[in-house]
Amino acid sequence: MDIKQSNTDTEIKQRVFFALSDPGRYKIISMLYHVGHEMGCNELNQHVEIDKSTMSYHLRTLREIGITNTRTQGRQKYVSLNIEKIENLLPGLLKLL
Amino acid sequence: MDIKQSNTDTEIKQRVFFALSDPGRYKIISMLYHVGHEMGCNELNQHVEIDKSTMSYHLRTLREIGITNTRTQGRQKYVSLNIEKIENLLPGLLKLL
DNA sequence: ATAATTGTTTGATAATAATAAAACTATAAA
DNA sequence: TTTATAGTTTTATTATTATCAAACAATTAT
């Protein structure tokens, strides 16, 4: 039945669920998933109405969990979902958002 | 594409993710799902090692989110997962645990 | 060089959440 | 009736999170 998993795996799952438990982060993740490509932080900010420092805080959380990638170009930062990692860990989760 | 959903639906999803973000609750939910039948609180307590009042606290949270059912028989209480509700809201989620 | 833009970090605060001991309720057993 | 069991609630405490203003850093535009 393979119920027992490595703690680490379960812990990462829990962090992903944690990420999705906050309205702001849920919107960020959902939007990144549905648009299907990276977005500038500022662009994200226009869609998800939260203070820019709060946005930055949440984006850091997502980065630290490991479910987003960030690319810097000039003074802009582009965020994208690490879909492969999420799908590998929790296949089918993203399409539920 | 049906991206937009009722707030309520998304809010409930977020609460389910919240439920799964805590190690204790994750274990409770995962165990209830994998054993496939209701369990007495005490029985649950033997598997998930947390103080009985903490257990009660978490079980209340799950009940309030609406993802568990509780049946009282004598002085025992039996908890089961509201699988239908979870599957209806987030199909396929449970098998990822 | 100065100013504007894009984001991060710090610091303070408020809000939520987790934990556990102790008191409590209800049922069942002795 | 007393005692034990099963679980909840209350109270207190601590830990974690979320929020935002202000200061900061880096880049680009004027």
Tab-separated table of C-alpha atoms (C1' of nucleotides) in Angstrom:
chain	number	residue	atom	x	y	z
A	1	MET	CA	0.000	0.000	0.000
A	2	ASP	CA	2.993	2.299	0.401
A	3	ILE	CA	1.500	4.590	2.968
A	4	LYS	CA	4.737	5.486	4.712
A	5	GLN	CA	6.779	8.139	2.961
A	6	SER	CA	9.949	9.974	3.777
A	7	ASN	CA	9.287	12.686	6.273
A	8	THR	CA	10.868	15.168	4.007
A	9	ASP	CA	8.434	14.489	1.240
A	10	THR	CA	5.482	14.831	3.542
A	11	GLU	CA	6.946	17.962	5.013
A	12	ILE	CA	7.282	19.539	1.608
A	13	LYS	CA	3.722	18.602	0.800
A	14	GLN	CA	2.616	20.278	4.000
A	15	ARG	CA	4.486	23.417	2.999
A	16	VAL	CA	2.816	23.429	-0.374
A	17	PHE	CA	-0.547	23.148	1.348
A	18	PHE	CA	0.534	25.937	3.643
A	19	ALA	CA	1.358	28.051	0.627
A	20	LEU	CA	-2.127	27.468	-0.714
A	21	SER	CA	-3.854	28.246	2.562
A	22	ASP	CA	-3.367	32.005	2.330
A	23	PRO	CA	-5.657	33.979	0.004
A	24	GLY	CA	-2.849	36.108	-1.393
A	25	ARG	CA	-0.525	33.208	-2.060
A	26	TYR	CA	-3.373	31.139	-3.451
A	27	LYS	CA	-4.108	33.891	-5.954
A	28	ILE	CA	-0.457	34.205	-6.903
A	29	ILE	CA	-0.072	30.483	-7.463
A	30	SER	CA	-3.391	30.133	-9.224
A	31	MET	CA	-2.693	33.067	-11.499
A	32	LEU	CA	0.801	31.902	-12.386
A	33	TYR	CA	-0.608	28.495	-13.182
A	34	HIS	CA	-3.500	29.688	-15.287
A	35	VAL	CA	-1.624	32.270	-17.302
A	36	GLY	CA	0.914	29.592	-18.046
A	37	HIS	CA	3.984	31.766	-18.120
A	38	GLU	CA	6.155	33.879	-15.866
A	39	MET	CA	4.961	37.257	-14.665
A	40	GLY	CA	6.700	40.361	-13.415
A	41	CYS	CA	6.172	41.005	-9.707
A	42	ASN	CA	4.645	44.322	-10.568
A	43	GLU	CA	2.288	42.730	-13.047
A	44	LEU	CA	1.297	40.190	-10.397
A	45	ASN	CA	0.751	43.024	-7.988
A	46	GLN	CA	-1.808	44.582	-10.294
A	47	HIS	CA	-3.859	41.417	-10.245
A	48	VAL	CA	-3.387	40.469	-6.623
A	49	GLU	CA	-4.185	43.515	-4.599
A	50	ILE	CA	-1.791	43.498	-1.687
A	51	ASP	CA	0.914	45.862	-0.536
A	52	LYS	CA	4.121	45.423	-2.472
A	53	SER	CA	6.076	44.494	0.637
A	54	THR	CA	3.465	41.906	1.541
A	55	MET	CA	3.695	40.601	-2.009
A	56	SER	CA	7.445	40.393	-1.686
A	57	TYR	CA	7.051	38.566	1.605
A	58	HIS	CA	4.718	35.990	0.081
A	59	LEU	CA	6.894	35.565	-2.975
A	60	ARG	CA	9.834	34.875	-0.738
A	61	THR	CA	7.810	32.244	1.073
A	62	LEU	CA	6.973	30.544	-2.204
A	63	ARG	CA	10.583	30.734	-3.330
A	64	GLU	CA	11.788	29.224	-0.074
A	65	ILE	CA	9.297	26.391	-0.313
A	66	GLY	CA	10.780	25.853	-3.716
A	67	ILE	CA	7.681	26.098	-5.851
A	68	THR	CA	8.613	29.225	-7.775
A	69	ASN	CA	11.553	30.347	-9.843
A	70	THR	CA	12.715	33.893	-10.142
A	71	ARG	CA	14.565	35.458	-13.007
A	72	THR	CA	16.007	38.938	-12.875
A	73	GLN	CA	16.195	41.099	-15.926
A	74	GLY	CA	17.242	44.648	-15.407
A	75	ARG	CA	15.259	45.954	-12.481
A	76	GLN	CA	12.398	43.603	-13.104
A	77	LYS	CA	11.963	40.195	-11.567
A	78	TYR	CA	9.950	37.546	-13.262
A	79	VAL	CA	8.320	34.829	-11.233
A	80	SER	CA	7.173	31.512	-12.553
A	81	LEU	CA	5.732	28.382	-11.044
A	82	ASN	CA	8.000	25.396	-10.658
A	83	ILE	CA	5.298	23.252	-12.170
A	84	GLU	CA	7.493	20.225	-12.598
A	85	LYS	CA	8.333	20.110	-8.917
A	86	ILE	CA	4.737	20.553	-7.843
A	87	GLU	CA	3.458	17.998	-10.323
A	88	ASN	CA	6.123	15.573	-9.278
A	89	LEU	CA	5.252	15.950	-5.612
A	90	LEU	CA	1.500	16.336	-5.906
A	91	PRO	CA	0.378	15.300	-9.370
A	92	GLY	CA	-2.881	16.849	-10.423
A	93	LEU	CA	-2.978	19.375	-7.623
A	94	LEU	CA	-2.557	22.464	-9.769
A	95	LYS	CA	-5.502	21.770	-11.991
A	96	LEU	CA	-7.704	21.792	-8.900
A	97	LEU	CA	-7.043	25.467	-8.235
B	1	MET	CA	-11.746	27.659	-19.102
B	2	ASP	CA	-13.850	28.326	-16.026
B	3	ILE	CA	-11.138	29.912	-13.959
B	4	LYS	CA	-13.374	32.155	-11.898
B	5	GLN	CA	-15.154	30.393	-9.076
B	6	SER	CA	-17.377	31.466	-6.265
B	7	ASN	CA	-15.364	32.949	-3.452
B	8	THR	CA	-16.879	30.496	-1.105
B	9	ASP	CA	-15.563	27.553	-3.041
B	10	THR	CA	-12.061	28.937	-3.147
B	11	GLU	CA	-12.262	29.807	0.509
B	12	ILE	CA	-13.218	26.272	1.402
B	13	LYS	CA	-10.355	24.947	-0.678
B	14	GLN	CA	-8.007	27.245	1.177
B	15	ARG	CA	-9.316	25.892	4.471
B	16	VAL	CA	-8.758	22.342	3.323
B	17	PHE	CA	-5.195	23.258	2.406
B	18	PHE	CA	-4.863	24.898	5.781
B	19	ALA	CA	-6.035	21.699	7.415
B	20	LEU	CA	-3.348	19.788	5.566
B	21	SER	CA	-0.593	22.246	6.427
B	22	ASP	CA	-0.262	21.136	10.037
B	23	PRO	CA	1.621	17.898	10.753
B	24	GLY	CA	-0.911	16.664	13.304
B	25	ARG	CA	-3.916	17.357	11.137
B	26	TYR	CA	-2.170	15.968	8.099
B	27	LYS	CA	-1.587	12.712	9.961
B	28	ILE	CA	-5.182	12.584	11.131
B	29	ILE	CA	-6.556	13.156	7.648
B	30	SER	CA	-4.076	10.849	5.996
B	31	MET	CA	-4.719	8.085	8.480
B	32	LEU	CA	-8.483	8.373	8.251
B	33	TYR	CA	-8.205	8.230	4.496
B	34	HIS	CA	-5.857	5.271	4.338
B	35	VAL	CA	-7.595	3.112	6.900
B	36	GLY	CA	-10.789	3.737	5.001
B	37	HIS	CA	-13.147	3.772	7.928
B	38	GLU	CA	-14.020	5.814	10.969
B	39	MET	CA	-11.792	5.769	14.024
B	40	GLY	CA	-12.328	6.479	17.678
B	41	CYS	CA	-10.612	9.641	18.880
B	42	ASN	CA	-8.691	7.586	21.349
B	43	GLU	CA	-7.580	5.168	18.677
B	44	LEU	CA	-6.469	8.116	16.552
B	45	ASN	CA	-4.608	9.468	19.534
B	46	GLN	CA	-2.542	6.327	19.764
B	47	HIS	CA	-1.342	6.785	16.218
B	48	VAL	CA	-0.942	10.537	16.232
B	49	GLU	CA	1.052	11.409	19.276
B	50	ILE	CA	-0.312	14.661	20.553
B	51	ASP	CA	-1.977	15.709	23.775
B	52	LYS	CA	-5.626	14.756	23.890
B	53	SER	CA	-6.712	18.379	24.184
B	54	THR	CA	-4.610	19.312	21.209
B	55	MET	CA	-6.142	16.404	19.341
B	56	SER	CA	-9.585	17.624	20.286
B	57	TYR	CA	-8.655	21.102	19.107
B	58	HIS	CA	-7.521	19.832	15.725
B	59	LEU	CA	-10.537	17.591	15.347
B	60	ARG	CA	-12.760	20.540	16.005
B	61	THR	CA	-10.958	22.484	13.312
B	62	LEU	CA	-11.525	19.680	10.826
B	63	ARG	CA	-15.156	19.406	11.835
B	64	GLU	CA	-15.658	23.140	11.423
B	65	ILE	CA	-14.073	23.107	8.003
B	66	GLY	CA	-16.585	20.412	7.261
B	67	ILE	CA	-14.276	17.629	6.169
B	68	THR	CA	-15.001	15.213	8.963
B	69	ASN	CA	-18.070	13.652	10.456
B	70	THR	CA	-18.441	12.666	14.046
B	71	ARG	CA	-20.633	9.976	15.455
B	72	THR	CA	-21.154	9.485	19.151
B	73	GLN	CA	-21.750	6.087	20.625
B	74	GLY	CA	-21.794	5.832	24.342
B	75	ARG	CA	-18.825	7.745	25.581
B	76	GLN	CA	-16.840	7.184	22.431
B	77	LYS	CA	-16.729	9.431	19.448
B	78	TYR	CA	-15.942	8.125	16.049
B	79	VAL	CA	-14.452	10.399	13.438
B	80	SER	CA	-14.539	9.781	9.734
B	81	LEU	CA	-13.474	11.721	6.689
B	82	ASN	CA	-16.142	13.413	4.633
B	83	ILE	CA	-14.586	11.949	1.541
B	84	GLU	CA	-17.445	12.876	-0.728
B	85	LYS	CA	-17.156	16.534	0.151
B	86	ILE	CA	-13.405	16.597	-0.289
B	87	GLU	CA	-13.537	14.673	-3.539
B	88	ASN	CA	-16.252	16.913	-4.811
B	89	LEU	CA	-14.279	20.038	-3.995
B	90	LEU	CA	-10.790	18.774	-4.801
B	91	PRO	CA	-11.023	15.568	-6.783
B	92	GLY	CA	-7.954	13.404	-6.490
B	93	LEU	CA	-6.443	15.328	-3.612
B	94	LEU	CA	-6.761	12.591	-1.028
B	95	LYS	CA	-4.844	10.020	-2.972
B	96	LEU	CA	-1.893	12.395	-3.011
B	97	LEU	CA	-1.476	12.194	0.765
C	1	DA	C1'	23.843	63.686	-11.528
C	2	DT	C1'	19.072	63.370	-10.244
C	3	DA	C1'	14.825	61.248	-10.293
C	4	DA	C1'	11.756	57.447	-11.101
C	5	DT	C1'	10.896	52.555	-11.110
C	6	DT	C1'	11.127	47.837	-9.232
C	7	DG	C1'	11.601	45.288	-5.822
C	8	DT	C1'	13.755	43.753	-0.957
C	9	DT	C1'	14.552	44.173	3.899
C	10	DT	C1'	13.783	45.822	8.542
C	11	DG	C1'	11.096	46.828	12.365
C	12	DA	C1'	6.919	47.224	14.630
C	13	DT	C1'	2.351	45.534	15.390
C	14	DA	C1'	-1.634	42.905	15.165
C	15	DA	C1'	-3.839	38.657	14.254
C	16	DT	C1'	-3.868	33.612	14.250
C	17	DA	C1'	-2.562	29.306	15.621
C	18	DA	C1'	-0.598	25.555	18.472
C	19	DT	C1'	0.162	23.589	22.792
C	20	DA	C1'	-0.936	21.738	27.257
C	21	DA	C1'	-2.635	21.755	32.076
C	22	DA	C1'	-6.756	21.863	34.633
C	23	DA	C1'	-11.530	21.827	35.170
C	24	DC	C1'	-15.536	19.928	33.306
C	25	DT	C1'	-19.327	16.768	31.088
C	26	DA	C1'	-21.173	12.472	30.023
C	27	DT	C1'	-21.237	7.699	29.931
C	28	DA	C1'	-20.076	3.116	31.557
C	29	DA	C1'	-18.130	-0.016	34.899
C	30	DA	C1'	-17.227	-1.711	39.656
D	1	DT	C1'	-22.526	5.390	44.573
D	2	DT	C1'	-17.913	5.730	43.491
D	3	DT	C1'	-14.533	5.319	40.027
D	4	DA	C1'	-12.712	5.084	35.504
D	5	DT	C1'	-12.903	6.321	30.689
D	6	DA	C1'	-13.515	9.382	26.666
D	7	DG	C1'	-13.572	13.535	25.118
D	8	DT	C1'	-14.474	18.821	25.361
D	9	DT	C1'	-13.766	23.441	26.947
D	10	DT	C1'	-11.347	27.034	29.359
D	11	DT	C1'	-7.399	29.488	30.407
D	12	DA	C1'	-2.898	30.755	29.801
D	13	DT	C1'	1.228	30.802	27.218
D	14	DT	C1'	4.101	30.679	23.400
D	15	DA	C1'	5.041	30.566	18.570
D	16	DT	C1'	4.050	31.685	13.970
D	17	DT	C1'	2.037	34.594	10.417
D	18	DA	C1'	0.405	38.540	8.040
D	19	DT	C1'	0.536	43.291	7.301
D	20	DC	C1'	2.461	47.707	6.196
D	21	DA	C1'	5.391	51.839	6.671
D	22	DA	C1'	9.916	53.310	6.108
D	23	DA	C1'	14.488	52.761	4.745
D	24	DC	C1'	17.269	50.572	1.402
D	25	DA	C1'	19.467	48.741	-3.096
D	26	DA	C1'	19.761	48.345	-7.915
D	27	DT	C1'	18.596	49.669	-12.351
D	28	DT	C1'	16.914	52.769	-15.893
D	29	DA	C1'	15.345	57.203	-17.613
D	30	DT	C1'	15.750	62.330	-17.821
